[in-house]
Amino acid sequence: MKNDIPEPAGARAPHWNLGPVIEELRVSREATHNIRHHGRVRELPSREALTVIVNGLSAALFPTHYGRPNLTDESIDYFVGDTLTTTVNRLVEQVRRGLLFSAQPDDASEEALVQKAGAITRDFAAGLPGIRALLVSDVQAALAGDPAATSVAEIMLCYPGTIAILYHRFAHRLHQLGVPFLARLVSDIGHSLTGIDIHPGARIGGSFFIDHGTGVVIGETAIIGQRVRLYQAVTLGAKRFPAEENGTLIKGVARHPIVEDDVVIYAGATILGRITIGAGSTIGGNVWLTDSVAPGSTVSQAQMRSD
Amino acid sequence: MKNDIPEPAGARAPHWNLGPVIEELRVSREATHNIRHHGRVRELPSREALTVIVNGLSAALFPTHYGRPNLTDESIDYFVGDTLTTTVNRLVEQVRRGLLFSAQPDDASEEALVQKAGAITRDFAAGLPGIRALLVSDVQAALAGDPAATSVAEIMLCYPGTIAILYHRFAHRLHQLGVPFLARLVSDIGHSLTGIDIHPGARIGGSFFIDHGTGVVIGETAIIGQRVRLYQAVTLGAKRFPAEENGTLIKGVARHPIVEDDVVIYAGATILGRITIGAGSTIGGNVWLTDSVAPGSTVSQAQMRSD
Amino acid sequence: MKNDIPEPAGARAPHWNLGPVIEELRVSREATHNIRHHGRVRELPSREALTVIVNGLSAALFPTHYGRPNLTDESIDYFVGDTLTTTVNRLVEQVRRGLLFSAQPDDASEEALVQKAGAITRDFAAGLPGIRALLVSDVQAALAGDPAATSVAEIMLCYPGTIAILYHRFAHRLHQLGVPFLARLVSDIGHSLTGIDIHPGARIGGSFFIDHGTGVVIGETAIIGQRVRLYQAVTLGAKRFPAEENGTLIKGVARHPIVEDDVVIYAGATILGRITIGAGSTIGGNVWLTDSVAPGSTVSQAQMRSD
Amino acid sequence: MKNDIPEPAGARAPHWNLGPVIEELRVSREATHNIRHHGRVRELPSREALTVIVNGLSAALFPTHYGRPNLTDESIDYFVGDTLTTTVNRLVEQVRRGLLFSAQPDDASEEALVQKAGAITRDFAAGLPGIRALLVSDVQAALAGDPAATSVAEIMLCYPGTIAILYHRFAHRLHQLGVPFLARLVSDIGHSLTGIDIHPGARIGGSFFIDHGTGVVIGETAIIGQRVRLYQAVTLGAKRFPAEENGTLIKGVARHPIVEDDVVIYAGATILGRITIGAGSTIGGNVWLTDSVAPGSTVSQAQMRSD
Amino acid sequence: MKNDIPEPAGARAPHWNLGPVIEELRVSREATHNIRHHGRVRELPSREALTVIVNGLSAALFPTHYGRPNLTDESIDYFVGDTLTTTVNRLVEQVRRGLLFSAQPDDASEEALVQKAGAITRDFAAGLPGIRALLVSDVQAALAGDPAATSVAEIMLCYPGTIAILYHRFAHRLHQLGVPFLARLVSDIGHSLTGIDIHPGARIGGSFFIDHGTGVVIGETAIIGQRVRLYQAVTLGAKRFPAEENGTLIKGVARHPIVEDDVVIYAGATILGRITIGAGSTIGGNVWLTDSVAPGSTVSQAQMRSD
Amino acid sequence: MKNDIPEPAGARAPHWNLGPVIEELRVSREATHNIRHHGRVRELPSREALTVIVNGLSAALFPTHYGRPNLTDESIDYFVGDTLTTTVNRLVEQVRRGLLFSAQPDDASEEALVQKAGAITRDFAAGLPGIRALLVSDVQAALAGDPAATSVAEIMLCYPGTIAILYHRFAHRLHQLGVPFLARLVSDIGHSLTGIDIHPGARIGGSFFIDHGTGVVIGETAIIGQRVRLYQAVTLGAKRFPAEENGTLIKGVARHPIVEDDVVIYAGATILGRITIGAGSTIGGNVWLTDSVAPGSTVSQAQMRSD
């Protein structure tokens, strides 16, 4: 029984009168019971497991950069094969748990969930070479787009944007395959590591590059084309949320921007609503934009004056 | 003696001529000695211990989401009771250390500190059901306020705003009870995890929701009402810092905004100074605001033009 | 063989048909082979090792705050000496790896790299007292500059700005000594911990203070004087990137601002291009600035109106 | 991907020509396939899990000695309750795995195994107070029987005999309940920790004490009465193994000694076969005994002479 | 909350009816309460801490063999100094706890215990060079006495006898200094690692060598001279235990052998009672000896005949 | 800087006056310097690394029992291939270190050592299928020879004899290939786990079985045939050690028994010197034997009498 955190001990261990607190917490839990689960306990997907899974996928896709230092032509396929089988076996269990929160759990037997989790995981695995190709295009875009970048290794190891897009591409595929809850967890881990918040529902084309990245927010229904470049603190958000008459928000409506191919959006720009940024446009830093702009536009903020 | 990080070894272990460096560092330490501690060594509170403590408190308050996957009606109270007693025993030691930095350590015997730490910890524990009720209101506000949110589980596991407010509610209570240094450490851990920086002194009402959250800053003397909603990169800051004649900043003066009930503040808005945002107001994205606004106001930025 | 992450097991372990995926990944790797390494496998520097190394350097420089709780006059020099020798031995191995990515690896024998890594590490160690002096000035600037700060201990343990500048001062020294790749890794770890992104090439004077800090970006060729203070989300960035005729970006050109002594820059200000902010100037929050300002200037944003 | 054990890396990573070895190992596995499993993969019980489970049971039975240092009247039942529920939940999974090796796996559905594992675990839990009472009698016997013993705490923490009997009493109960494979694993862990080898089938009365203990062996069908004391290197073994005509050993025949109440057996004595050591007898050190002795006997070795 | 050991989860988490078991265990604890502690909770010394402490002492005494691979003339004293101060600070806490079980805890204030623990630890530290000298003599004896030994490194790293005597020399010193309970814990850890059981009370001269060692037992009051050599399974035990009229064993009486200088005792010999083995004697394997022998004697077992 | 073991802290951290102790230890180290190393620091092989390596080899040879629970036909070769390449890469580094202690380090360049380590490791890997075949024969012998054994899984997981022979077969191969120091370390780890001490030099035929095993000792030059069975505490030792005129022991002389095929040796038998136990003989428990016996002999101890 390990016990590393220091506590007072022996004669000094105090009495805390916790009985009433524990009782109040029990009453409080019962009051919120209805909200939290309907009938049966559902195992939550595990953040720790998903972190290990994303690391495993990254290592299988890019063994030289995210895998093991020692790989040779003799050993690399064994490494990839073993890492991938292990990781996929771990993923299927998390997908099963995720389905408990994504699907209608009431109308699915445990066996049906296991089958569905297996099918989703098999599809996910089959799509990995495609994801790798997208990620390679993203890395090349970074190398081309940042004058401070000196090598592929630097892009892959030192750029938060690379990590963010890596998490996103996995999360988005899980979202597409019908495990949105799991996808959200993956994207939130990426957010926590990088400060870049991309909803797994967002659809993002190849050769995508985010520089610096802290504070970037990309909403659920955003659509981004090929070769788009973003800087820190860019928001692709919703302008308003349609609500039903009783005030309940209507979920799933397309409410985030469409950004066409070859657009550059500089730091701090805020782009809101289901508008379209036409191909090849440049949006200046700190710009606030709620209307569509034609292809090839340049939008910039009026400059401040010094007094 | 574990030694995981690779080093050159054997015949290749070089000589570094560190003697003079160590000597210079000693001299340098002695020069700053006066600043750092007055007379006796004070044990610093531990970031690692506080992280474990916040995890323990979270598990005791929400055992289904932050505790253990396997809890049943038979076992849940044992789990809550054991987690809480363990956590409270760990907390009291950190409170004692925190008091060394918060109080006037010179006029308190070690025994008096132990007593005071015990009393503060007992008060803190007694207030946990109240904190739980606030947090439940926060989660419900998130569910109601974000069209992308699909379940309570998603709010609790995938929203950085939930983690930030969880850390804040614990930190604020510690601040109130007289251990501001400890409270700051707790809030800084939350900041590091979420990119959301809330000073433990800030007073925040129930049903509070921060979406996305990266870059939010809420200052020490801010006061926030019920049902307030913030987006990423909102600042509730100070406009200027009153200083004494000799230039020393005057600490503790009320200098951050008051945000009344039912206010919404969109991404990137900067609100500075001891102004009041009247109840029910909406502050648009990227707005820069240093004057009070009446209840029910809508403040928005002039839109940029595309060229 | 530890195996903590749950998987389906026994009769339920499914067949995944991974053979074709592994084959596709191999083909895909071969296609990108040329990009990734030229002829021989290069060991990558390790993020985990660098984190341990920065912790070791911090502990050696500030043993009371970042070292061990129990140090006395009798033991402190042993601790500093042992921590420093261990850390320097670990650093030299990472420097050697970093050189593989920084230098022209083709024209350097393995032995020459070991020699060069040793020389760089020895220089780095010799400069530690100087770095400590700079960091002490930074901490004192924070104490003087933030009305919410109550003690040196609070500055050192609870301020992300302190951590960011600590990582930067180590990273910058490595950059200066000729291991830019390693320097970038160190700065990216600091970025991930704090949300503050400082390129290791940036030159920053003493008594530097960043408050809150999330979203700050300081570019590669920025130059910052003495006693400068920044708030969250400040960008010192490039305005445009000079490209060669074929579109390739020209790397290394001075393209970020020069900030002279005693400047304060408030939250969200965006300062772009090789301009100069004259000594003693104050730049207001959210200001967008692409022209130089004279010493003593005050620049502020026009205020928004409430409707 | 952690990788702590040093390896040659980079240009020095050699080629091992492992392809043929891996191929030979595959062929070799296929040849022994029939022996190892019949038709379906069976998950093996885990030594690591069982170690944690025995620690948990020990802590639940003796929280002051094997639990946590800090327990008070307020917290002890929470600790016992939480430790016990956690441990029992872990045990049921190992019991299920153990049944795969103990029972006829072919005629049991997976669901039936889960049910049976649950029933066995529930019986095991219900018997824990009885096991505790036996262990208390063992500890008291040690205190009474060893002039070097000074306290109950010393008996519980510093005597390998205490650990051995603790493991045995759990293992024996599992053996009785129909999971002999699991019982063997538990007893082998105890053997590895103490050098004392007690087959889980052995039936041992209360107030049992083994001093020093290294090399003690107690066979599968041995029966030991109340208040028996053994010293190191005592063997209670089989004399010969009855075999069928074709030479196959007949398993399960009673072939080890019966030791009646109040017997003392000194170091190195070897007692073989289904003989009976009458109540109250004393068997001297290094004695070799293959015939029954009447109650109250004293058996000793002829002394050696010095030349 | 880490939870590595697999459990059934979700809908399958069973109800165990543990309430009555927990109740019975509570009743059972209360019945044995009187035995276990008198009035106040005493913190037990920690096996894990003592293992780390012995490793630390070993590293401080023999940094090349038990310390760190990388030590140079520049760094070795820092390593020894830091290891020793850390280890001594850890030891003093365990000594304090050990005193709670060794001394009369009723007549000692907490402060007095802290003082006494400090004094004992200081004495222990001062004696370390003497212990090192003894251990060097032991290693040289092994090198001289075993034809299979090829180097000092082999003796120090591959001989259980070296580990056993290392633990004993620390344990014996603690026993002498008045913390017999702690000494017993140290010796039991050594026993568990090596199968060699030496009571910390035993007094053992320099140049002592145990080969193979499994099953060796050396009793509390044994006295061993210089240059003695033992083989596996040798017992230096008590013949009988003097008891008081009421049957209570009299503790502390001298009851184990005296072995004079230059004696060799071969495998499996059993030597019992307060007898003297004269200097220079040789005791053959498996010999059973309960009478003193003169200096220079050779004692051997009559050989068995083959049938 | 982790620091789990409790220490006194803050105002209570005592001064230990360790300066003189550290000085004495330095002087003491210098006095023994000549013994310990000749000229240059040699990196010691690591016990921890070797434990991981033996686990890796075991998993590669028997993936179902010592590998991962989840292996399928699809994944097993990836697992074996990856485990084997990783393990062999780790082994070559330990072999290199072992050579520093086994060979004449003075007459070998670092490069030559690396080459030699590579060659030895390649030979070792090539021999693994042969070692597997031997181990399979050992397991079958155990199943046939112990009436208490119920399955191959039980033999592989619960029998210390299986672990001991596994370690021995690896250690012996390393010994043959010219790294005796490394071989000794491997065998000592096996000894510590099982209480069975087999010198890596011993030559042992197939179908070998040790039951219970605690206290078994098998000497460096022992030779054991096919299908031999031993019980606990059997010694195959040396009778006397030939010495040179000056008393120095002559190393490497054949001095341990030859045990021919199909011999059984019962518990506690001591067999000493370069004698031969003829094929098919049975040696009884506790027998002391120093002369050869003819094939087919039965040797037993005269029985003790009860008084």
PDB file of N, CA and C in Angstrom, chain B residues 119-155:
ATOM      1  N   ALA B 119      -7.727  23.241  12.043  1.00  0.00           N
ATOM      2  CA  ALA B 119      -9.023  23.944  12.049  1.00  0.00           C
ATOM      3  C   ALA B 119      -9.427  24.327  10.616  1.00  0.00           C
ATOM      4  N   ILE B 120      -8.475  24.834   9.846  1.00  0.00           N
ATOM      5  CA  ILE B 120      -8.779  25.213   8.461  1.00  0.00           C
ATOM      6  C   ILE B 120      -9.209  23.993   7.653  1.00  0.00           C
ATOM      7  N   THR B 121      -8.504  22.905   7.829  1.00  0.00           N
ATOM      8  CA  THR B 121      -8.818  21.695   7.065  1.00  0.00           C
ATOM      9  C   THR B 121     -10.197  21.170   7.451  1.00  0.00           C
ATOM     10  N   ARG B 122     -10.517  21.233   8.727  1.00  0.00           N
ATOM     11  CA  ARG B 122     -11.836  20.765   9.170  1.00  0.00           C
ATOM     12  C   ARG B 122     -12.934  21.637   8.542  1.00  0.00           C
ATOM     13  N   ASP B 123     -12.727  22.937   8.533  1.00  0.00           N
ATOM     14  CA  ASP B 123     -13.695  23.834   7.880  1.00  0.00           C
ATOM     15  C   ASP B 123     -13.813  23.515   6.391  1.00  0.00           C
ATOM     16  N   PHE B 124     -12.683  23.308   5.775  1.00  0.00           N
ATOM     17  CA  PHE B 124     -12.694  22.999   4.350  1.00  0.00           C
ATOM     18  C   PHE B 124     -13.509  21.741   4.075  1.00  0.00           C
ATOM     19  N   ALA B 125     -13.265  20.704   4.873  1.00  0.00           N
ATOM     20  CA  ALA B 125     -13.988  19.441   4.673  1.00  0.00           C
ATOM     21  C   ALA B 125     -15.485  19.648   4.870  1.00  0.00           C
ATOM     22  N   ALA B 126     -15.838  20.420   5.880  1.00  0.00           N
ATOM     23  CA  ALA B 126     -17.262  20.636   6.150  1.00  0.00           C
ATOM     24  C   ALA B 126     -17.956  21.344   4.991  1.00  0.00           C
ATOM     25  N   GLY B 127     -17.199  22.119   4.239  1.00  0.00           N
ATOM     26  CA  GLY B 127     -17.797  22.852   3.130  1.00  0.00           C
ATOM     27  C   GLY B 127     -17.871  22.084   1.827  1.00  0.00           C
ATOM     28  N   LEU B 128     -17.431  20.854   1.799  1.00  0.00           N
ATOM     29  CA  LEU B 128     -17.389  20.129   0.531  1.00  0.00           C
ATOM     30  C   LEU B 128     -18.764  19.894  -0.090  1.00  0.00           C
ATOM     31  N   PRO B 129     -19.787  19.535   0.695  1.00  0.00           N
ATOM     32  CA  PRO B 129     -21.099  19.380   0.051  1.00  0.00           C
ATOM     33  C   PRO B 129     -21.558  20.660  -0.636  1.00  0.00           C
ATOM     34  N   GLY B 130     -21.271  21.804  -0.053  1.00  0.00           N
ATOM     35  CA  GLY B 130     -21.615  23.070  -0.698  1.00  0.00           C
ATOM     36  C   GLY B 130     -20.866  23.261  -2.007  1.00  0.00           C
ATOM     37  N   ILE B 131     -19.612  22.931  -2.015  1.00  0.00           N
ATOM     38  CA  ILE B 131     -18.828  23.042  -3.255  1.00  0.00           C
ATOM     39  C   ILE B 131     -19.384  22.097  -4.312  1.00  0.00           C
ATOM     40  N   ARG B 132     -19.753  20.895  -3.881  1.00  0.00           N
ATOM     41  CA  ARG B 132     -20.328  19.951  -4.845  1.00  0.00           C
ATOM     42  C   ARG B 132     -21.594  20.526  -5.488  1.00  0.00           C
ATOM     43  N   ALA B 133     -22.432  21.149  -4.681  1.00  0.00           N
ATOM     44  CA  ALA B 133     -23.675  21.708  -5.228  1.00  0.00           C
ATOM     45  C   ALA B 133     -23.367  22.783  -6.273  1.00  0.00           C
ATOM     46  N   LEU B 134     -22.382  23.628  -5.991  1.00  0.00           N
ATOM     47  CA  LEU B 134     -21.987  24.650  -6.972  1.00  0.00           C
ATOM     48  C   LEU B 134     -21.496  24.007  -8.263  1.00  0.00           C
ATOM     49  N   LEU B 135     -20.684  22.991  -8.122  1.00  0.00           N
ATOM     50  CA  LEU B 135     -20.118  22.347  -9.309  1.00  0.00           C
ATOM     51  C   LEU B 135     -21.203  21.658 -10.132  1.00  0.00           C
ATOM     52  N   VAL B 136     -22.181  21.078  -9.456  1.00  0.00           N
ATOM     53  CA  VAL B 136     -23.301  20.482 -10.201  1.00  0.00           C
ATOM     54  C   VAL B 136     -24.018  21.566 -11.012  1.00  0.00           C
ATOM     55  N   SER B 137     -24.191  22.733 -10.402  1.00  0.00           N
ATOM     56  CA  SER B 137     -24.847  23.820 -11.156  1.00  0.00           C
ATOM     57  C   SER B 137     -23.990  24.246 -12.354  1.00  0.00           C
ATOM     58  N   ASP B 138     -22.689  24.229 -12.198  1.00  0.00           N
ATOM     59  CA  ASP B 138     -21.802  24.598 -13.298  1.00  0.00           C
ATOM     60  C   ASP B 138     -21.929  23.606 -14.457  1.00  0.00           C
ATOM     61  N   VAL B 139     -21.959  22.328 -14.121  1.00  0.00           N
ATOM     62  CA  VAL B 139     -22.058  21.307 -15.167  1.00  0.00           C
ATOM     63  C   VAL B 139     -23.379  21.444 -15.905  1.00  0.00           C
ATOM     64  N   GLN B 140     -24.453  21.688 -15.168  1.00  0.00           N
ATOM     65  CA  GLN B 140     -25.748  21.845 -15.821  1.00  0.00           C
ATOM     66  C   GLN B 140     -25.766  23.069 -16.729  1.00  0.00           C
ATOM     67  N   ALA B 141     -25.078  24.137 -16.306  1.00  0.00           N
ATOM     68  CA  ALA B 141     -24.983  25.325 -17.154  1.00  0.00           C
ATOM     69  C   ALA B 141     -24.253  25.035 -18.453  1.00  0.00           C
ATOM     70  N   ALA B 142     -23.234  24.213 -18.381  1.00  0.00           N
ATOM     71  CA  ALA B 142     -22.484  23.863 -19.590  1.00  0.00           C
ATOM     72  C   ALA B 142     -23.362  23.061 -20.538  1.00  0.00           C
ATOM     73  N   LEU B 143     -24.075  22.112 -19.973  1.00  0.00           N
ATOM     74  CA  LEU B 143     -24.944  21.275 -20.803  1.00  0.00           C
ATOM     75  C   LEU B 143     -25.994  22.126 -21.505  1.00  0.00           C
ATOM     76  N   ALA B 144     -26.512  23.092 -20.759  1.00  0.00           N
ATOM     77  CA  ALA B 144     -27.525  23.965 -21.350  1.00  0.00           C
ATOM     78  C   ALA B 144     -26.923  24.955 -22.338  1.00  0.00           C
ATOM     79  N   GLY B 145     -25.653  25.340 -22.131  1.00  0.00           N
ATOM     80  CA  GLY B 145     -25.126  26.474 -22.879  1.00  0.00           C
ATOM     81  C   GLY B 145     -24.318  26.151 -24.113  1.00  0.00           C
ATOM     82  N   ASP B 146     -23.966  24.885 -24.328  1.00  0.00           N
ATOM     83  CA  ASP B 146     -23.133  24.577 -25.487  1.00  0.00           C
ATOM     84  C   ASP B 146     -23.867  23.613 -26.412  1.00  0.00           C
ATOM     85  N   PRO B 147     -24.181  24.032 -27.621  1.00  0.00           N
ATOM     86  CA  PRO B 147     -24.903  23.136 -28.521  1.00  0.00           C
ATOM     87  C   PRO B 147     -24.093  21.896 -28.893  1.00  0.00           C
ATOM     88  N   ALA B 148     -22.785  21.948 -28.707  1.00  0.00           N
ATOM     89  CA  ALA B 148     -21.969  20.775 -29.037  1.00  0.00           C
ATOM     90  C   ALA B 148     -21.936  19.753 -27.912  1.00  0.00           C
ATOM     91  N   ALA B 149     -22.390  20.118 -26.728  1.00  0.00           N
ATOM     92  CA  ALA B 149     -22.328  19.207 -25.583  1.00  0.00           C
ATOM     93  C   ALA B 149     -23.442  18.177 -25.664  1.00  0.00           C
ATOM     94  N   THR B 150     -23.106  16.928 -25.437  1.00  0.00           N
ATOM     95  CA  THR B 150     -24.108  15.890 -25.600  1.00  0.00           C
ATOM     96  C   THR B 150     -24.483  15.169 -24.316  1.00  0.00           C
ATOM     97  N   SER B 151     -23.684  15.277 -23.267  1.00  0.00           N
ATOM     98  CA  SER B 151     -23.990  14.543 -22.044  1.00  0.00           C
ATOM     99  C   SER B 151     -23.227  15.135 -20.877  1.00  0.00           C
ATOM    100  N   VAL B 152     -23.716  14.824 -19.675  1.00  0.00           N
ATOM    101  CA  VAL B 152     -22.987  15.233 -18.480  1.00  0.00           C
ATOM    102  C   VAL B 152     -21.582  14.645 -18.475  1.00  0.00           C
ATOM    103  N   ALA B 153     -21.473  13.393 -18.899  1.00  0.00           N
ATOM    104  CA  ALA B 153     -20.140  12.769 -18.903  1.00  0.00           C
ATOM    105  C   ALA B 153     -19.185  13.553 -19.786  1.00  0.00           C
ATOM    106  N   GLU B 154     -19.654  13.989 -20.947  1.00  0.00           N
ATOM    107  CA  GLU B 154     -18.783  14.769 -21.832  1.00  0.00           C
ATOM    108  C   GLU B 154     -18.342  16.067 -21.157  1.00  0.00           C
ATOM    109  N   ILE B 155     -19.296  16.744 -20.492  1.00  0.00           N
ATOM    110  CA  ILE B 155     -18.948  17.988 -19.789  1.00  0.00           C
ATOM    111  C   ILE B 155     -17.884  17.731 -18.727  1.00  0.00           C
TER     112      ILE B 155
END
